[in-house]
XYZ file of C-alpha atoms in Angstrom:
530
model
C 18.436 -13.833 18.923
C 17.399 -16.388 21.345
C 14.313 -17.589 19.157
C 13.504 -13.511 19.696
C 12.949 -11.422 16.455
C 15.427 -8.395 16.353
C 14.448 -4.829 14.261
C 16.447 -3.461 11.573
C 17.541 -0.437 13.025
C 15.827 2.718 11.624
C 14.294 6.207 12.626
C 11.959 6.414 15.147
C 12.819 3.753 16.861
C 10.492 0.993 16.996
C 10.114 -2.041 19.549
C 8.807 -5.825 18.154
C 5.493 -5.083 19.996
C 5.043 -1.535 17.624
C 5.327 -3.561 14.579
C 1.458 -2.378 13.731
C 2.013 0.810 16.010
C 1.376 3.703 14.105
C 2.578 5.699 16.282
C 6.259 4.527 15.751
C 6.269 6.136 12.045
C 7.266 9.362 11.571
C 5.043 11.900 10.505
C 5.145 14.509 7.576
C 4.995 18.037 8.290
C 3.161 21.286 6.890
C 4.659 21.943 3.828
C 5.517 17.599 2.103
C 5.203 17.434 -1.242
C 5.094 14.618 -3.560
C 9.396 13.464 -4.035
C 9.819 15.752 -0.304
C 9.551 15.223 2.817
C 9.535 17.835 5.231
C 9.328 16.885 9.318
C 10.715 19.566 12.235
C 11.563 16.223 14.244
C 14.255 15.608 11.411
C 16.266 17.943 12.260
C 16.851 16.707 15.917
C 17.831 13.088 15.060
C 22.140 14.535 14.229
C 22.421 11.751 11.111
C 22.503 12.587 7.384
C 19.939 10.340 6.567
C 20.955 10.769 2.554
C 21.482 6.890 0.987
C 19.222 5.888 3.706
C 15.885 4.076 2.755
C 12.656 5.780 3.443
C 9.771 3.614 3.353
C 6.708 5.847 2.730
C 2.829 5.418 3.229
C 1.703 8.713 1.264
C -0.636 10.327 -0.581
C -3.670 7.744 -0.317
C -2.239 5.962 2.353
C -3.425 2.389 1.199
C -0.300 1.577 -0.569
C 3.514 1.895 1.095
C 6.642 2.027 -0.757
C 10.355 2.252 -0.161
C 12.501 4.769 -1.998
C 15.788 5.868 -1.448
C 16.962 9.196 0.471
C 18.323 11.559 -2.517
C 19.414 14.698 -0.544
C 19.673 15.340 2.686
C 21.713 17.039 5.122
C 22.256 17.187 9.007
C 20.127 19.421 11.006
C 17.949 19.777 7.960
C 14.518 19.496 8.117
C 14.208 18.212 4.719
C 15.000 14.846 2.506
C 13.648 14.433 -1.052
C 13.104 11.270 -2.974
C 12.589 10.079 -6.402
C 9.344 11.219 -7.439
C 8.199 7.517 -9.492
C 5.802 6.071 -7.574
C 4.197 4.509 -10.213
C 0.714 4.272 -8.605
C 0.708 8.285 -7.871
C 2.748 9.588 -10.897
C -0.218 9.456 -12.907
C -2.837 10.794 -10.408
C -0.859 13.186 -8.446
C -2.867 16.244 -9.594
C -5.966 14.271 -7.513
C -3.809 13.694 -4.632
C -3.579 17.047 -2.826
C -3.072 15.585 0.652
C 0.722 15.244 1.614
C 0.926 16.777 5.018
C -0.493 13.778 7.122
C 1.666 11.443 5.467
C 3.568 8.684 7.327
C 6.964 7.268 6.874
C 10.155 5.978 8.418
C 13.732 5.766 7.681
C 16.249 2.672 7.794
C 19.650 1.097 6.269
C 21.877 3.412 7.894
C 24.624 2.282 10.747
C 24.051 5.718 12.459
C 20.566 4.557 13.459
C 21.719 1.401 15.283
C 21.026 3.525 19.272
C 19.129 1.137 21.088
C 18.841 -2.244 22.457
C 17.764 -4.888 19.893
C 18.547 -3.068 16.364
C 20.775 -4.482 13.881
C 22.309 -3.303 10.266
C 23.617 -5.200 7.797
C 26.816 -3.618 6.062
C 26.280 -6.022 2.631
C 28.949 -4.671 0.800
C 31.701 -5.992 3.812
C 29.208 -8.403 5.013
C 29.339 -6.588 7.808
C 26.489 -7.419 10.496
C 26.353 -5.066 13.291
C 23.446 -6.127 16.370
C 22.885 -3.932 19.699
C 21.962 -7.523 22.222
C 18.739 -7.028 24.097
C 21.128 -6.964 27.625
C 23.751 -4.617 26.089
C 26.586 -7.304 25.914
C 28.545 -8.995 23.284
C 26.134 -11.094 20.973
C 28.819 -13.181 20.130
C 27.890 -15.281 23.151
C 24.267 -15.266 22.329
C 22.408 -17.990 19.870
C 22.171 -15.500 16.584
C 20.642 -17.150 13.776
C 19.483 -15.397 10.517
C 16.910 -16.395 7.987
C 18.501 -18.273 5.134
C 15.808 -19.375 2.841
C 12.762 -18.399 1.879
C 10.927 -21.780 1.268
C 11.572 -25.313 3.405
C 8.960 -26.946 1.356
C 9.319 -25.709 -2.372
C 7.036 -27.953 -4.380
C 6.338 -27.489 -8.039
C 4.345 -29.620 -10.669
C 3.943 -31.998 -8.037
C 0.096 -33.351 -7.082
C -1.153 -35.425 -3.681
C 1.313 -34.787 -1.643
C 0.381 -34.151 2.236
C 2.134 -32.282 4.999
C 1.106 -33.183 8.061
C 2.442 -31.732 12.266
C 5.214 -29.232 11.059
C 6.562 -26.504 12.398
C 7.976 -23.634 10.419
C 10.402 -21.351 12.181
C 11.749 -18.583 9.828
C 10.516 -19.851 6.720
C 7.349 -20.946 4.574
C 6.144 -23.471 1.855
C 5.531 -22.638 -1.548
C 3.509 -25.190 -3.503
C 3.170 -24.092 -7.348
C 1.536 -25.291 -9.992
C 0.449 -28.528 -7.854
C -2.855 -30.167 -7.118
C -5.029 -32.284 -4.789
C -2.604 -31.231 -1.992
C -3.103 -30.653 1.956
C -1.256 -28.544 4.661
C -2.507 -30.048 7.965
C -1.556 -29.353 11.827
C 1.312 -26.973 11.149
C 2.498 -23.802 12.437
C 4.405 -21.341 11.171
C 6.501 -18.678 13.008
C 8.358 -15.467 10.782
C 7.491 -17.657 7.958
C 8.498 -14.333 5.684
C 10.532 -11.327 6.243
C 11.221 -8.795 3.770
C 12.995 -5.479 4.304
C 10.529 -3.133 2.116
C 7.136 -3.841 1.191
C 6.346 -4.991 -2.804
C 5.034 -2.019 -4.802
C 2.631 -0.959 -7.082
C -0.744 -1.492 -8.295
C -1.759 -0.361 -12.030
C -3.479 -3.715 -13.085
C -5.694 -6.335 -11.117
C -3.369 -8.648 -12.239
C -0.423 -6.234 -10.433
C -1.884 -7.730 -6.842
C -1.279 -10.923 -7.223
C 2.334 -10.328 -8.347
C 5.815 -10.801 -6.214
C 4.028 -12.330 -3.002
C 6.587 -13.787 -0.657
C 4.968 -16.151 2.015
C 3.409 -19.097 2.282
C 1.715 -20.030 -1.148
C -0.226 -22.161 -3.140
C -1.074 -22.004 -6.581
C -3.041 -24.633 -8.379
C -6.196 -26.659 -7.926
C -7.989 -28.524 -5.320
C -5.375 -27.891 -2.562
C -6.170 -27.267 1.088
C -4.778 -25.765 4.105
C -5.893 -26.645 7.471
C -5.620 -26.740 10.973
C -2.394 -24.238 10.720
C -1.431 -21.055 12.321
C 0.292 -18.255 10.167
C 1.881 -16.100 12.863
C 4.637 -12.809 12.146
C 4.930 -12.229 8.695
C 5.985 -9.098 7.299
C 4.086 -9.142 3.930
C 1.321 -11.416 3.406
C 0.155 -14.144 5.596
C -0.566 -16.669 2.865
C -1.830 -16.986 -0.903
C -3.823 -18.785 -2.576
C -4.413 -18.753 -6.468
C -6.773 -21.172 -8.908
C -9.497 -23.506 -8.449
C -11.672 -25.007 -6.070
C -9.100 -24.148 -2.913
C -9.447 -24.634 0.747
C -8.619 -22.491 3.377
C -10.333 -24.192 6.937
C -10.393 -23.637 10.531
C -6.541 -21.793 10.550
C -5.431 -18.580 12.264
C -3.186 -15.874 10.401
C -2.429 -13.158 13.186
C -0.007 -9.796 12.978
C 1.111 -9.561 9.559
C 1.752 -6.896 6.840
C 3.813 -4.651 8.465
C 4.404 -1.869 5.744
C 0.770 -1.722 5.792
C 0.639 -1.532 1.883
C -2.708 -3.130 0.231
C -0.871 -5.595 -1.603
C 0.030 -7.267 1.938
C -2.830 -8.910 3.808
C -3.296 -12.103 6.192
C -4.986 -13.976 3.580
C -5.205 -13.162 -0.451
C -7.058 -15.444 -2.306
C -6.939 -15.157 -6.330
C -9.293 -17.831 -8.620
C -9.968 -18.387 -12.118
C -12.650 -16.251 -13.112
C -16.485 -15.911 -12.161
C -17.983 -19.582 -12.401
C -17.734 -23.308 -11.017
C -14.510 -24.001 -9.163
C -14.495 -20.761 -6.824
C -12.112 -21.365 -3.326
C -13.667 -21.512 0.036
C -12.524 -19.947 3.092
C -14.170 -20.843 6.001
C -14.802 -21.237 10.606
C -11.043 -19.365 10.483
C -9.553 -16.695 12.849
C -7.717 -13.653 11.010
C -6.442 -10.343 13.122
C -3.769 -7.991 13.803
C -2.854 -6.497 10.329
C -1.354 -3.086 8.608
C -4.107 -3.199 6.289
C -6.548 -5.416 4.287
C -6.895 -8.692 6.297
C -8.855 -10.767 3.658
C -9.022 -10.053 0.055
C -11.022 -12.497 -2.650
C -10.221 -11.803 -6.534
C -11.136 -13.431 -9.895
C -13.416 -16.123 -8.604
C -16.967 -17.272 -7.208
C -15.589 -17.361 -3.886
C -17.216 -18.765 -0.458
C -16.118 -16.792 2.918
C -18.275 -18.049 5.994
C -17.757 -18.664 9.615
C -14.820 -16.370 10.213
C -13.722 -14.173 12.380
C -11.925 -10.959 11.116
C -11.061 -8.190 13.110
C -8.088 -5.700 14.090
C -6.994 -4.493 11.043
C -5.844 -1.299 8.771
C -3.620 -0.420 11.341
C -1.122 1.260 9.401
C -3.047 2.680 6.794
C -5.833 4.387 5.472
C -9.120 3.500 3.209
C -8.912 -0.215 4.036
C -11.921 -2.726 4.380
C -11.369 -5.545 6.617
C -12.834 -8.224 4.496
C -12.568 -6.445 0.237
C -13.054 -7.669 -3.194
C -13.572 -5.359 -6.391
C -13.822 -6.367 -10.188
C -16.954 -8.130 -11.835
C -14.300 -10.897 -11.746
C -15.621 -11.740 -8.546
C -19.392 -12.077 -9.805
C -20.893 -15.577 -7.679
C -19.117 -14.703 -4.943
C -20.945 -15.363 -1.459
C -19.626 -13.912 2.004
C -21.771 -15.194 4.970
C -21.861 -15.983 8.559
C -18.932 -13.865 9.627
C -18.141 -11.994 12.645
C -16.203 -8.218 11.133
C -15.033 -5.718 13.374
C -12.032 -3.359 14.977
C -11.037 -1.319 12.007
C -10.556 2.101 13.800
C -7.773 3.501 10.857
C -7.154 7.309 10.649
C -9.624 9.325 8.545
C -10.357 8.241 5.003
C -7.987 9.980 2.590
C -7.439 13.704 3.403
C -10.193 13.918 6.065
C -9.349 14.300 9.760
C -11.279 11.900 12.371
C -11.561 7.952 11.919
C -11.811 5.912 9.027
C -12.137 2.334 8.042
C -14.959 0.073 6.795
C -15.824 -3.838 7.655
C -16.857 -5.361 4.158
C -16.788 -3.705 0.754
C -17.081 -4.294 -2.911
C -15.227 -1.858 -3.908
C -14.674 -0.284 -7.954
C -16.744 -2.280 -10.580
C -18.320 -4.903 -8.286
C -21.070 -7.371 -9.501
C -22.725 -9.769 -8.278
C -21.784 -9.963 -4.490
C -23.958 -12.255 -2.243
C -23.386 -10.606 1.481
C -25.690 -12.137 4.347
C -25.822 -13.211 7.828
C -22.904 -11.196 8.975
C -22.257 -8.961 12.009
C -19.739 -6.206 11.343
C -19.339 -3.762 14.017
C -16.655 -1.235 15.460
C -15.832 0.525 12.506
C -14.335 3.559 12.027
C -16.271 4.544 8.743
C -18.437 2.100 6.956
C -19.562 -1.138 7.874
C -20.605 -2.676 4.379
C -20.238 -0.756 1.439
C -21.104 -2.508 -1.963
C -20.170 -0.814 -5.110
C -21.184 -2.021 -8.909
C -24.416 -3.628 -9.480
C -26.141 -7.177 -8.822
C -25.454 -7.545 -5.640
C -27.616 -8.847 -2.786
C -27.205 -7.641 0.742
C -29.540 -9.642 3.246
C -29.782 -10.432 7.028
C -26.836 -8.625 7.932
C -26.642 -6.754 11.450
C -24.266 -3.873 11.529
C -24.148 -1.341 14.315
C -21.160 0.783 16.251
C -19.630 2.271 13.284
C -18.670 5.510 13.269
C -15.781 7.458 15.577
C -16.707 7.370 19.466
C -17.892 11.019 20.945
C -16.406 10.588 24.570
C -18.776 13.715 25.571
C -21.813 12.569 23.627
C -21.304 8.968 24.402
C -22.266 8.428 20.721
C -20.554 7.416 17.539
C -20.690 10.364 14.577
C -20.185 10.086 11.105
C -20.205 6.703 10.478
C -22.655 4.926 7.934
C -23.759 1.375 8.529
C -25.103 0.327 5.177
C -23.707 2.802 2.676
C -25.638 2.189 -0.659
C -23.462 3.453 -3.883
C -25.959 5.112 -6.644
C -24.087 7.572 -8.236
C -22.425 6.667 -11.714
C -19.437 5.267 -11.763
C -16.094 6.744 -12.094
C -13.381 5.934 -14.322
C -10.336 4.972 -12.359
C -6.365 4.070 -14.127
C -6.776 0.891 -13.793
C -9.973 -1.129 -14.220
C -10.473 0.467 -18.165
C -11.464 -3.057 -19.453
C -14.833 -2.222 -17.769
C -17.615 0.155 -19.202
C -18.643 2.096 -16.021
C -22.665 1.834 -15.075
C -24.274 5.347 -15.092
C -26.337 4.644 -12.040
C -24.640 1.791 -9.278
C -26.762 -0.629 -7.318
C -30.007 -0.364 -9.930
C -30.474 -3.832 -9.944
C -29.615 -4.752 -6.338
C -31.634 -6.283 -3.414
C -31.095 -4.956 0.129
C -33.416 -6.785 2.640
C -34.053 -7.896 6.510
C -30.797 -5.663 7.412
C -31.037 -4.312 11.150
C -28.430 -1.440 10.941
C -27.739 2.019 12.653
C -28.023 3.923 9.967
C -28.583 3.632 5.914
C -26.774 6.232 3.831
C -27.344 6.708 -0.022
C -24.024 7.920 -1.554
C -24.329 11.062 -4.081
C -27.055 9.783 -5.296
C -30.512 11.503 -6.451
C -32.900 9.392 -5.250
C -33.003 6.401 -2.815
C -33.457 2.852 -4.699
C -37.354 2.264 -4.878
C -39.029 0.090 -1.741
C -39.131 -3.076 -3.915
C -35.261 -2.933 -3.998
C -34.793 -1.856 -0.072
C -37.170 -3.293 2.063
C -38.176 -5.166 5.818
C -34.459 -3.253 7.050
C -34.621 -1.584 10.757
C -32.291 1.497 11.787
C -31.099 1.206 15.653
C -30.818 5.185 15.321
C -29.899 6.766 18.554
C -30.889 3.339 20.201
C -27.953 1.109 21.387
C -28.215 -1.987 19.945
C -28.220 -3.417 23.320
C -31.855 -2.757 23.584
C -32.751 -4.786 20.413
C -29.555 -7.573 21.077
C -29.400 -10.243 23.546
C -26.306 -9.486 24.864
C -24.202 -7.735 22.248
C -20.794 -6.904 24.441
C -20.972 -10.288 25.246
C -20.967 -11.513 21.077
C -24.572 -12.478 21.433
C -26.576 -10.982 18.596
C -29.280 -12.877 18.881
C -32.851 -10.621 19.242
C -33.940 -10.244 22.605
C -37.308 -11.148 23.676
C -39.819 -8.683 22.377
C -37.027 -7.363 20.108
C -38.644 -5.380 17.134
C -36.243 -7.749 14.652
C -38.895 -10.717 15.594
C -41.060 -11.479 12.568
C -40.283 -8.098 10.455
C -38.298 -9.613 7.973
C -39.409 -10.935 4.196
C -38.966 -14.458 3.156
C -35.957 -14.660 1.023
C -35.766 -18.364 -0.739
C -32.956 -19.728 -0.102
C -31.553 -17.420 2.467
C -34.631 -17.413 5.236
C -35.362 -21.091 5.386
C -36.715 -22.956 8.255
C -37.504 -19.704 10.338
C -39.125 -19.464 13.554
C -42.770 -17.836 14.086
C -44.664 -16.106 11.694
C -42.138 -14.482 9.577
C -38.155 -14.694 9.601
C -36.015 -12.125 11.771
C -34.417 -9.574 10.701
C -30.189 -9.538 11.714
C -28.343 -12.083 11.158
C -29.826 -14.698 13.693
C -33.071 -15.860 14.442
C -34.586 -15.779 17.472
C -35.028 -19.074 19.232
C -32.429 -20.373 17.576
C -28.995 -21.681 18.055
C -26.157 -19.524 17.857
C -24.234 -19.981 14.993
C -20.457 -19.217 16.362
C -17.365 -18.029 13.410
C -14.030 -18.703 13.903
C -11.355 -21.052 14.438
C -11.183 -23.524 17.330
C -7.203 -23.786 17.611
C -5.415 -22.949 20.423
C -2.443 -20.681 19.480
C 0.012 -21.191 21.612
């Protein structure tokens, strides 16, 4: 209404500036089960909520879905839904924690009570909206989305789209090469009234995305903003793709992993990975950037605010030894503060991961900090983890004036486990064997479950802040300068890594992910969004 995004009406009440509040979900009470939901503050709300849609972020937490209300009555405490979630069917047994579960309720007329809520009555075509000011709407400029797709482009090649702007809808290029997005902005460029479900397969990620798209080879987006989308920001599938110097802001709202700002699915380890690179990316339910399937390149961005409605998120995630070749450097990660990680109280949240099966992930030169759990995990095997600095992570003490619990560089050894869905891969009895952590200044390095730390030639030239702030070895770190101060003990205490420490100052490179004496190298896009 008046170029002003309504909310379908729904209980609690939420306004446009809680759409990544998680505070305006309900919460499960003692006693939720898997197919029921049991909350005291039910009770209160005087609606029989049964036929309603309850949109549900349970049991894990990093996957939402919408089912619908089977029973319920008014003043109950109670509602129960079908019990085929297809993702926790086959692992409930593992999933004991239903009791901090979040979840909200919508697609009833009864919960139309406040200024700015609609419903939509589609078997009268009935639409019913509550006008910001309380009067009749009918005298107000109401406008609904129509179409999913202005620009919908298929089999089509060199074609360029130059200075547009998007209001309530996207572009969708498929199966189309060689072609550019340039100078546009979109605004609501999606909107869909339940998140998309499920997640058995890799392949299962990929699937049902609605928003702004590209599938094919050699195509690039640029210069664009991707603002308010309720799924996914934008996708981009097959070869030798560009994503460059764009912002994607406040997006994935159901704060379900298959929703993030920016998904980008290749071909398969090898030539012809996408790049991604000097863009902004913030304000998301959960995962903000997610690389599959490909030899991917992810430098100079900045990635923060994220995993707001959700748990076990990383803010910048791959898994798979599909993703083999891939490189992520020169990035600024930081701000993902989500609750604690499945069935643990506290804070939870990590910057970077390889998660399940990775191999062969190149991570160096980043700074990831403000975490609530991990700031890079890597999982799998192969991988190389060099000149990264990584500090703050953990949950903030206010009366120790410390962070607790968090781990900086968390090193995977144990075996791996056998999960539902990546079966095509023969887990490694030991993770990490063959991988290469150097010239890492970090808070803390953590070896998870296993027996033995990785030998010195594997882990080597890092340095722990410990109880130091990293203040005392930064230039000016509140200020984003992570450069070494003078006499900093980074200076000279890293190894030369070919290829990775060239053209160093002094005796020996630093360690961190600058060098001292040297420029500083700055991520992120240089757009103005307006």
């Amino acid at each position: 209404m008046d170029r002003k995004m309504m909310i379908e009406a729904r209980w609690p009440n939420m306004r446009f500036d809680q759409l990544l509040d998680r505070s305006a979900w309900a919460k499960a009470g003692e006693g939720s089960r898997y197919g029921k939901m049991i909350d005291p503050a039910l009770a209160k709300t005087g609606i029989d909520w049964t036929g309603a849609r309850a949109t549900l972020n349970v049991a894990a937490q990093f996957l939402t879905s919408s089912r619908i209300v089977d029973q319920h009555n008014v003043g109950s405490n109670t509602f129960t839904y079908a019990k085929n979630l297809d993702w926790v069917t086959d692992r409930v047994i593992r999933m004991p924690h239903w009791e901090d579960d979040y979840y909200y309720l919508s697609a009833k007329l009864e919960a139309v009570d406040v200024p700015t809520e609609w419903f939509l009555d589609e078997p009268n075509g009935q639409l019913y909206l509550w006008a910001d000011d309380g009067k009749n709407p009918a005298v107000r400029k109401v406008v609904y989305k129509k179409r999913d797709y202005a620009l919908d482009i298929s089999g089509c090649h060199y074609i360029e789209v130059r200075g547009l702007h998007f209001f309530a809808t996207a572009f969708r290029f498929d199966d189309c090469n060689h072609c550019v997005i340039e100078d546009c902005r979109l605004v609501f460029p999606s909107y869909s009234r339940k998140p998309i479900e499920g997640i058995q397969t890799p392949s299962d990620f990929e699937k049902e995305q609605r928003c702004a798209s590209f599938v094919g080879e050699d195509n690039t987006v640029r210069r664009t903003v991707i603002a308010y989308a309720s799924g996914s920001g934008l996708y981009i599938k097959g070869k030798s793709n560009m994503v460059e110097n764009c912002i994607i802001h406040d997006v994935s709202w159901y704060g379900t992993l298959r929703e993030c700002a920016l998904l980008v699915v290749g071909q398969g380890p090898g030539p012809g990975g996408s790049v991604v690179r000097q863009s902004t990316f913030y304000n998301a339910g959960n995962a903000i950037l997610v690389y599959l399937n490909g030899s991917h390149t992810i430098e100079y961005n900045h990635i923060y605010s994220g995993g707001l409605l959700c748990k076990d998120v990383a803010l910048l995630g791959t898994w798979n030894p599909s993703t083999a070749g891939s490189v992520v450097r020169y990035n600024w990660v930081h701000g993902c503060q989500t609750e604690g990680h499945i069935g643990r109280t506290g804070s939870g949240g990590f910057g970077i991961r390889g998660d399940l099966y990775t191999r062969g992930l190149t991570v160096h030169h980043n700074v990831v900090w403000d975490c609530g759990w991990r700031g890079i995990m890597p999982r799998g095997d192969h991988n190389r983890i060099f000149n990264n600095t990584i500090f703050d992570i953990g949950q903030w003490n206010e009366a120790a004036q410390k962070r607790e619990r968090g781990w900086d560089l968390c090193i995977q050894t144990r075996a791996e486990k056998e999960t539902p869905w990546p079966k095509q891969f023969s887990p490694l009895k030991a993770q990490n064997a063959n991988s290469l952590f150097y010239n890492n200044a970090v808070g803390k390095i953590v070896w998870f479950f296993g027996d033995k730390p990785l030998p010195v030639d594997k882990v080597a030239n890092n340095l722990e802040f410990g109880e130091q702030l990293p203040e005392s070895w930064l230039t000016d770190a509140k200020k984003m300068d992570f450069r070494p101060r003078k006499n900093s003990p980074l200076i000279d205490a890293g190894r030369v890594i070919p290829g990775f420490t060239d053209n160093y100052n002094g005796k020996a490179p630093d360690i961190g992910a600058y060098e001292y004496g040297s420029k500083q190298w700055k991520p992120g896009s240089d757009l103005i969004d307006e």
